[in-house]
């Protein structure tokens, strides 16, 4: 039974974010392959996190810049270490190299953080993201982290293309792994509420992510007033984990703009809605809300950024629009015309079944991991840039961590 150590950025909350769902999918994959899993993170335990104990996964909170992590590594002796986002690799990767140099290191990027950040900045400045991402520090940090790992999991084909064609990162250290989803059967389809049984529009997303807050504000100010004019009896229900007061302040019963907060059962509220609205202006990766809408038979209207990496060459399960007037027009059409709605629903099922087939992607991932275990010395020898960055990162982070560690010890001694 091989040992897997997962170093999480946060505790996995599959009902709060797409990142939480992604982590759960990875944990389930490794459990099915008979790995003994230990999940650790520096984050405080969350009441919304999945019950890892029930999954037979050991877990604990770890300290940053502390030698206790090294002792834990010696005890676990992981065969494989999975870093959840590049920040955890920066903090703990060098310690893994030092204590367990033979352990295979896999980075799950979740989405490219530098792409998300530069798109956010570009949106605010009304410039192109391409003019930013080659120069900002976060790009250099994330790309360096990708090179230092034996394999990096990339969730979107758009991001795979960007890394290979713009940054010239070799395919040998990248692996395309989107969401791992069950196929939707005819039986599943039959259980979903029909057009006549559904009502209202829905928007959903974790409010800790700025693109989701921005999209809700855009709905409130630009989109919803125009929809409400033509569909006066309709309502828009806003769901999302971790709403701040500024989100609650948007709630207005008279306008039919209803802020609901965290959805206790996200699939249930999604499949009872008629249309999902996601006017996302910036961001990266795959949008979990839109994937979930497809699984629930709920058509959506979104932007090119929202739809990025999901449908490939297939038709969207609704419409993609950037112009606010067109967005409104398509939302009303979906809400009002059953034949258009039904065709869009089928498009969504087709996307899920052909683009996110769990079995196909799991098999390819397993083959990649097996190849790594068998040929790790060869791949590491070929990745000279990774070795170079590993050397420099190891030295700089090592001395910084030791400095912080000694500082903390001196504080305790003085106290």
Coordinates of C-alpha atoms in Angstrom, one line a residue:
X1 CA 0.0 0.0 0.0
X2 CA 1.8 3.2 -1.2
X3 CA 1.8 6.2 1.1
X4 CA 0.4 9.5 -0.2
X5 CA 0.9 12.8 1.7
X6 CA -1.5 15.6 0.6
X7 CA -0.5 19.1 1.7
X8 CA -3.6 21.2 1.4
X9 CA -3.9 24.9 1.1
X10 CA -7.2 24.6 3.0
X11 CA -9.5 21.8 4.2
X12 CA -11.5 20.4 1.3
X13 CA -15.1 21.8 1.2
X14 CA -16.8 20.3 -1.9
X15 CA -20.0 22.1 -1.2
X16 CA -18.3 25.5 -1.0
X17 CA -16.1 25.6 -4.1
X18 CA -14.9 23.9 -7.2
X19 CA -11.5 23.6 -5.6
X20 CA -13.0 21.6 -2.8
X21 CA -14.8 19.3 -5.3
X22 CA -11.5 18.8 -7.2
X23 CA -9.6 17.8 -4.1
X24 CA -12.3 15.3 -3.1
X25 CA -12.1 13.8 -6.6
X26 CA -8.4 13.4 -6.3
X27 CA -8.6 11.8 -2.8
X28 CA -11.3 9.4 -4.1
X29 CA -9.0 8.4 -7.0
X30 CA -6.1 7.6 -4.8
X31 CA -8.3 5.7 -2.3
X32 CA -9.5 3.6 -5.2
X33 CA -5.9 2.8 -6.1
X34 CA -5.3 1.6 -2.5
X35 CA -3.1 4.5 -1.3
X36 CA -2.8 5.1 2.4
X37 CA -3.5 8.9 2.6
X38 CA -2.5 11.5 5.1
X39 CA -4.0 15.0 4.6
X40 CA -2.3 18.0 6.3
X41 CA -2.7 21.7 6.1
X42 CA -1.7 24.9 8.0
X43 CA -5.3 26.1 7.9
X44 CA -7.7 25.9 10.9
X45 CA -10.2 23.0 10.7
X46 CA -13.4 23.9 8.9
X47 CA -16.9 22.8 10.0
X48 CA -17.8 22.7 6.3
X49 CA -15.0 20.4 5.4
X50 CA -15.6 16.8 4.1
X51 CA -15.2 14.2 6.9
X52 CA -11.8 12.8 6.1
X53 CA -12.0 10.3 9.0
X54 CA -15.0 8.7 7.5
X55 CA -13.0 8.3 4.3
X56 CA -10.3 6.5 6.2
X57 CA -7.9 9.4 5.6
X58 CA -5.6 10.6 8.4
X59 CA -5.4 14.3 8.9
X60 CA -3.7 17.0 11.0
X61 CA -2.9 20.7 11.2
X62 CA 0.7 21.4 10.6
X63 CA 2.9 24.4 11.4
X64 CA 4.7 26.5 8.8
X65 CA 8.5 27.0 9.2
X66 CA 8.7 24.3 11.8
X67 CA 10.9 21.2 12.0
X68 CA 7.9 19.1 13.3
X69 CA 7.0 18.7 9.6
X70 CA 10.3 17.1 8.9
X71 CA 9.7 14.6 11.8
X72 CA 6.2 13.8 10.3
X73 CA 7.8 13.2 6.9
X74 CA 10.3 10.7 8.4
X75 CA 7.4 8.9 10.1
X76 CA 5.1 8.7 7.1
X77 CA 7.8 8.2 4.5
X78 CA 5.5 9.2 1.6
X79 CA 6.0 7.6 -1.8
X80 CA 4.1 10.5 -3.4
X81 CA 3.4 14.0 -2.2
X82 CA 0.5 16.0 -3.7
X83 CA 0.7 19.8 -3.3
X84 CA -2.6 21.7 -3.3
X85 CA -1.7 24.9 -5.2
X86 CA 1.8 26.3 -5.7
X87 CA 2.0 28.1 -2.4
X88 CA 2.2 24.8 -0.5
X89 CA 5.0 23.6 -2.7
X90 CA 6.9 26.8 -2.0
X91 CA 6.5 26.3 1.8
X92 CA 7.1 22.6 2.0
X93 CA 8.6 21.3 -1.2
X94 CA 12.2 21.9 -0.1
X95 CA 11.6 20.0 3.1
X96 CA 10.2 17.0 1.1
X97 CA 13.3 17.1 -1.1
X98 CA 15.6 17.1 2.0
X99 CA 13.8 14.4 4.0
X100 CA 12.2 12.2 1.3
X101 CA 14.2 12.9 -1.9
X102 CA 12.8 9.8 -3.7
X103 CA 9.1 10.8 -3.1
X104 CA 7.3 11.8 -6.3
X105 CA 6.0 15.4 -6.2
X106 CA 2.8 16.3 -7.9
X107 CA 1.4 19.8 -8.0
X108 CA -2.3 20.3 -8.4
X109 CA -2.6 23.9 -9.7
X110 CA -6.4 24.0 -9.3
X111 CA -6.3 26.8 -11.9
X112 CA -3.3 29.0 -12.8
X113 CA -3.2 31.6 -10.1
X114 CA -1.1 33.9 -12.1
X115 CA -3.7 33.9 -14.9
X116 CA -6.5 34.6 -12.5
X117 CA -4.6 37.4 -10.8
X118 CA -3.4 39.1 -14.0
X119 CA -6.8 38.9 -15.5
X120 CA -8.3 40.5 -12.5
X121 CA -5.8 43.4 -12.7
X122 CA -6.2 43.7 -16.4
X123 CA -10.0 43.9 -16.0
X124 CA -9.7 46.7 -13.5
X125 CA -7.2 48.6 -15.7
X126 CA -9.0 47.8 -18.9
X127 CA -5.9 46.4 -20.5
X128 CA -5.0 42.9 -21.8
X129 CA -3.8 40.2 -19.4
X130 CA -1.1 39.2 -21.9
X131 CA 0.7 42.5 -21.2
X132 CA 0.9 41.6 -17.5
X133 CA 1.5 37.9 -16.9
X134 CA 5.1 37.6 -18.1
X135 CA 6.3 40.3 -15.7
X136 CA 4.5 39.8 -12.4
X137 CA 6.1 37.9 -9.5
X138 CA 3.3 35.5 -9.1
X139 CA 3.9 34.1 -12.6
X140 CA 7.5 33.5 -11.9
X141 CA 6.7 31.8 -8.6
X142 CA 4.0 29.6 -10.0
X143 CA 6.0 28.5 -13.1
X144 CA 9.1 27.9 -10.9
X145 CA 6.9 25.6 -8.7
X146 CA 5.7 23.7 -11.8
X147 CA 9.3 23.1 -12.8
X148 CA 10.3 21.9 -9.4
X149 CA 7.6 19.2 -9.3
X150 CA 7.7 15.9 -11.2
X151 CA 4.2 16.5 -12.6
X152 CA 1.7 19.3 -12.5
X153 CA -2.0 18.8 -13.0
X154 CA -3.6 21.3 -15.3
X155 CA -7.4 21.6 -15.2
X156 CA -8.1 23.4 -18.5
X157 CA -6.9 22.8 -22.0
X158 CA -6.6 26.6 -22.4
X159 CA -4.1 26.6 -19.6
X160 CA -2.2 23.7 -21.0
X161 CA -1.8 25.5 -24.3
X162 CA -0.7 28.7 -22.5
X163 CA 2.0 26.9 -20.5
X164 CA 3.3 25.0 -23.5
X165 CA 3.1 27.6 -26.2
X166 CA 3.7 30.8 -24.4
X167 CA 6.0 29.7 -21.6
X168 CA 7.6 26.7 -23.4
X169 CA 7.1 24.4 -20.5
X170 CA 7.7 20.8 -21.6
X171 CA 4.7 18.5 -21.8
X172 CA 6.7 15.8 -19.9
X173 CA 6.0 17.7 -16.6
X174 CA 2.4 18.7 -17.4
X175 CA -0.8 16.6 -17.3
X176 CA -4.3 17.6 -18.4
X177 CA -6.7 16.5 -15.7
X178 CA -10.1 18.2 -15.7
X179 CA -13.0 17.4 -13.3
X180 CA -13.5 13.7 -12.9
X181 CA -17.3 13.2 -13.3
X182 CA -19.7 10.3 -13.5
X183 CA -21.5 10.0 -16.8
X184 CA -25.2 11.1 -16.9
X185 CA -27.4 8.2 -17.7
X186 CA -30.9 8.3 -19.2
X187 CA -32.2 7.3 -15.8
X188 CA -30.4 10.3 -14.2
X189 CA -31.9 12.6 -16.8
X190 CA -35.4 11.3 -16.1
X191 CA -35.1 12.1 -12.4
X192 CA -34.4 15.8 -13.0
X193 CA -37.3 18.4 -12.8
X194 CA -38.7 19.4 -16.2
X195 CA -39.1 22.8 -17.7
X196 CA -42.6 23.3 -16.3
X197 CA -41.6 22.3 -12.8
X198 CA -38.8 24.8 -12.6
X199 CA -38.8 28.5 -11.7
X200 CA -36.5 31.4 -11.2
X201 CA -33.0 32.3 -12.2
X202 CA -30.0 31.2 -10.1
X203 CA -26.4 32.5 -9.6
X204 CA -24.0 30.5 -7.3
X205 CA -20.4 30.8 -6.3
X206 CA -18.0 31.0 -3.4
X207 CA -17.8 34.7 -2.4
X208 CA -14.2 34.4 -1.2
X209 CA -13.4 34.5 -4.9
X210 CA -13.5 38.1 -6.3
X211 CA -14.8 37.1 -9.8
X212 CA -18.0 35.7 -8.1
X213 CA -18.6 38.9 -6.2
X214 CA -18.0 41.0 -9.3
X215 CA -20.4 38.8 -11.3
X216 CA -23.2 39.3 -8.7
X217 CA -22.6 43.0 -8.6
X218 CA -22.8 43.1 -12.4
X219 CA -26.1 41.1 -12.3
X220 CA -27.5 43.6 -9.8
X221 CA -26.5 46.7 -11.6
X222 CA -26.6 45.8 -15.3
X223 CA -28.3 42.5 -16.1
X224 CA -31.2 41.9 -13.6
X225 CA -33.0 45.2 -14.0
X226 CA -33.3 44.5 -17.8
X227 CA -34.6 41.0 -17.2
X228 CA -37.0 42.1 -14.6
X229 CA -38.5 44.6 -16.9
X230 CA -39.5 41.9 -19.4
X231 CA -40.2 39.1 -16.8
X232 CA -41.7 41.0 -13.9
X233 CA -42.8 37.9 -12.0
X234 CA -39.3 36.2 -12.2
X235 CA -36.8 36.1 -9.3
X236 CA -33.0 35.7 -9.2
X237 CA -31.7 33.6 -6.3
X238 CA -28.1 34.3 -5.3
X239 CA -26.3 31.5 -3.5
X240 CA -22.7 31.2 -2.3
X241 CA -20.5 30.2 0.6
X242 CA -18.9 32.9 2.8
X243 CA -21.1 35.9 1.9
X244 CA -19.9 39.2 3.4
X245 CA -22.2 42.0 4.5
X246 CA -21.7 43.8 1.2
X247 CA -23.3 40.7 -0.5
X248 CA -26.3 40.6 2.0
X249 CA -26.8 44.4 1.3
X250 CA -27.7 43.6 -2.3
X251 CA -30.8 41.6 -1.2
X252 CA -34.0 43.3 -2.4
X253 CA -37.4 41.4 -2.2
X254 CA -39.2 44.1 -4.2
X255 CA -36.7 43.7 -7.1
X256 CA -36.8 39.9 -6.9
X257 CA -33.0 39.9 -6.2
X258 CA -32.8 37.4 -3.4
X259 CA -29.5 36.8 -1.6
X260 CA -29.7 33.3 0.0
X261 CA -26.1 32.7 1.2
X262 CA -24.7 29.2 1.5
X263 CA -26.7 26.5 -0.2
X264 CA -27.0 23.5 2.1
X265 CA -27.7 21.3 -0.9
X266 CA -26.2 23.0 -4.0
X267 CA -27.4 20.4 -6.6
X268 CA -31.0 20.6 -5.2
X269 CA -31.2 24.4 -5.6
X270 CA -29.5 24.2 -9.0
X271 CA -31.9 21.6 -10.4
X272 CA -34.9 23.5 -9.3
X273 CA -33.9 26.6 -11.1
X274 CA -34.8 27.2 -14.7
X275 CA -31.7 29.1 -15.9
X276 CA -28.2 29.8 -14.3
X277 CA -26.7 33.2 -14.9
X278 CA -22.9 33.6 -14.7
X279 CA -21.6 36.9 -16.2
X280 CA -18.0 36.2 -15.1
X281 CA -15.7 39.0 -16.2
X282 CA -12.3 37.6 -15.2
X283 CA -10.9 34.4 -13.6
X284 CA -9.2 31.2 -14.7
X285 CA -9.7 27.4 -14.6
X286 CA -13.0 25.6 -15.0
X287 CA -16.1 27.2 -13.4
X288 CA -17.6 24.6 -11.1
X289 CA -21.0 26.3 -11.0
X290 CA -21.4 25.9 -14.8
X291 CA -20.3 22.2 -14.7
X292 CA -22.8 21.6 -11.9
X293 CA -25.5 23.4 -13.9
X294 CA -25.0 20.9 -16.8
X295 CA -25.1 18.0 -14.4
X296 CA -28.4 19.3 -13.0
X297 CA -30.0 19.9 -16.4
X298 CA -30.0 23.6 -15.9
X299 CA -29.0 25.8 -19.0
X300 CA -26.8 28.7 -18.5
X301 CA -25.8 32.1 -19.9
X302 CA -22.2 33.0 -19.3
X303 CA -19.3 34.9 -20.8
X304 CA -16.3 33.5 -22.8
X305 CA -14.2 33.6 -19.6
X306 CA -17.0 31.6 -17.8
X307 CA -17.2 29.0 -20.6
X308 CA -13.4 28.7 -21.1
X309 CA -12.1 25.2 -21.3
X310 CA -15.4 23.5 -20.7
X311 CA -17.2 22.7 -24.0
X312 CA -14.3 22.4 -26.4
X313 CA -15.9 22.2 -29.9
X314 CA -19.3 21.2 -28.6
X315 CA -22.3 23.5 -28.4
X316 CA -22.8 25.3 -25.0
X317 CA -25.7 24.4 -22.8
X318 CA -27.4 27.7 -23.4
X319 CA -25.6 30.8 -24.6
X320 CA -22.2 32.6 -24.4
X321 CA -22.5 36.4 -24.5
X322 CA -20.3 39.4 -23.5
X323 CA -22.6 42.3 -24.4
X324 CA -25.1 42.9 -21.5
X325 CA -28.1 43.4 -23.9
X326 CA -27.3 40.1 -25.7
X327 CA -26.8 38.4 -22.3
X328 CA -30.3 39.6 -21.2
X329 CA -31.9 38.6 -24.5
X330 CA -30.5 35.1 -24.4
X331 CA -31.4 34.7 -20.7
X332 CA -35.0 35.6 -21.4
X333 CA -35.1 33.3 -24.5
X334 CA -33.9 30.3 -22.4
X335 CA -36.3 31.1 -19.6
X336 CA -39.3 31.5 -22.0
X337 CA -38.9 29.0 -24.8
X338 CA -39.1 25.4 -23.8
X339 CA -37.7 24.0 -27.1
X340 CA -34.5 26.1 -26.8
X341 CA -34.3 25.2 -23.1
X342 CA -34.5 21.4 -23.9
X343 CA -31.9 21.6 -26.6
X344 CA -29.6 23.4 -24.3
X345 CA -30.1 20.8 -21.5
X346 CA -29.1 18.1 -23.9
X347 CA -26.0 20.0 -24.9
X348 CA -24.9 20.1 -21.3
X349 CA -25.3 16.4 -20.8
X350 CA -23.3 15.8 -24.0
X351 CA -20.5 18.0 -22.6
X352 CA -20.3 16.2 -19.3
X353 CA -20.3 12.7 -20.8
X354 CA -17.8 13.4 -23.6
X355 CA -15.5 16.0 -22.0
X356 CA -15.3 14.9 -18.3
X357 CA -15.5 11.1 -18.4
X358 CA -14.2 10.0 -15.1
X359 CA -13.1 6.5 -16.1
X360 CA -11.1 7.7 -19.2
X361 CA -9.2 10.4 -17.4
X362 CA -8.5 8.3 -14.3
X363 CA -6.9 5.6 -16.4
X364 CA -4.6 8.1 -18.2
X365 CA -3.6 9.6 -14.9
X366 CA -2.9 6.2 -13.4
X367 CA -0.7 5.4 -16.4
X368 CA 1.2 8.6 -16.0
X369 CA 1.8 8.0 -12.3
X370 CA 3.0 4.4 -13.0
X371 CA 5.4 5.7 -15.6
X372 CA 6.8 8.2 -13.1
X373 CA 7.4 5.6 -10.5
X374 CA 9.2 3.4 -13.1
X375 CA 11.2 6.2 -14.8
X376 CA 11.6 9.0 -12.2
X377 CA 15.4 9.2 -12.5
X378 CA 15.2 9.6 -16.2
X379 CA 12.5 12.4 -16.0
X380 CA 14.4 14.3 -13.3
X381 CA 17.6 14.1 -15.3
X382 CA 15.8 15.7 -18.3
X383 CA 14.3 18.5 -16.2
X384 CA 17.4 20.5 -15.6
X385 CA 15.6 23.8 -15.1
X386 CA 13.7 22.1 -12.3
X387 CA 16.9 20.9 -10.7
X388 CA 18.3 24.4 -11.0
X389 CA 15.3 26.1 -9.4
X390 CA 15.1 23.4 -6.7
X391 CA 18.7 24.2 -5.7
X392 CA 18.2 27.9 -5.4
X393 CA 14.8 27.7 -3.8
X394 CA 16.0 25.1 -1.4
X395 CA 18.8 27.3 -0.2
X396 CA 16.8 30.6 0.1
X397 CA 13.8 29.0 1.7
X398 CA 15.9 26.8 3.9
X399 CA 17.7 29.8 5.4
X400 CA 14.5 31.9 5.7
X401 CA 12.7 29.0 7.5
X402 CA 15.6 28.4 9.8
X403 CA 15.7 32.1 10.6
X404 CA 12.0 32.2 11.5
X405 CA 12.3 28.9 13.5
X406 CA 15.2 30.3 15.6
X407 CA 13.4 33.6 16.1
X408 CA 10.4 31.7 17.5
X409 CA 12.6 29.7 19.8
X410 CA 14.3 32.8 21.1
X411 CA 10.9 34.4 21.8
X412 CA 9.9 31.4 23.9
X413 CA 13.3 31.4 25.7
X414 CA 13.0 35.1 26.4
X415 CA 9.4 34.7 27.6

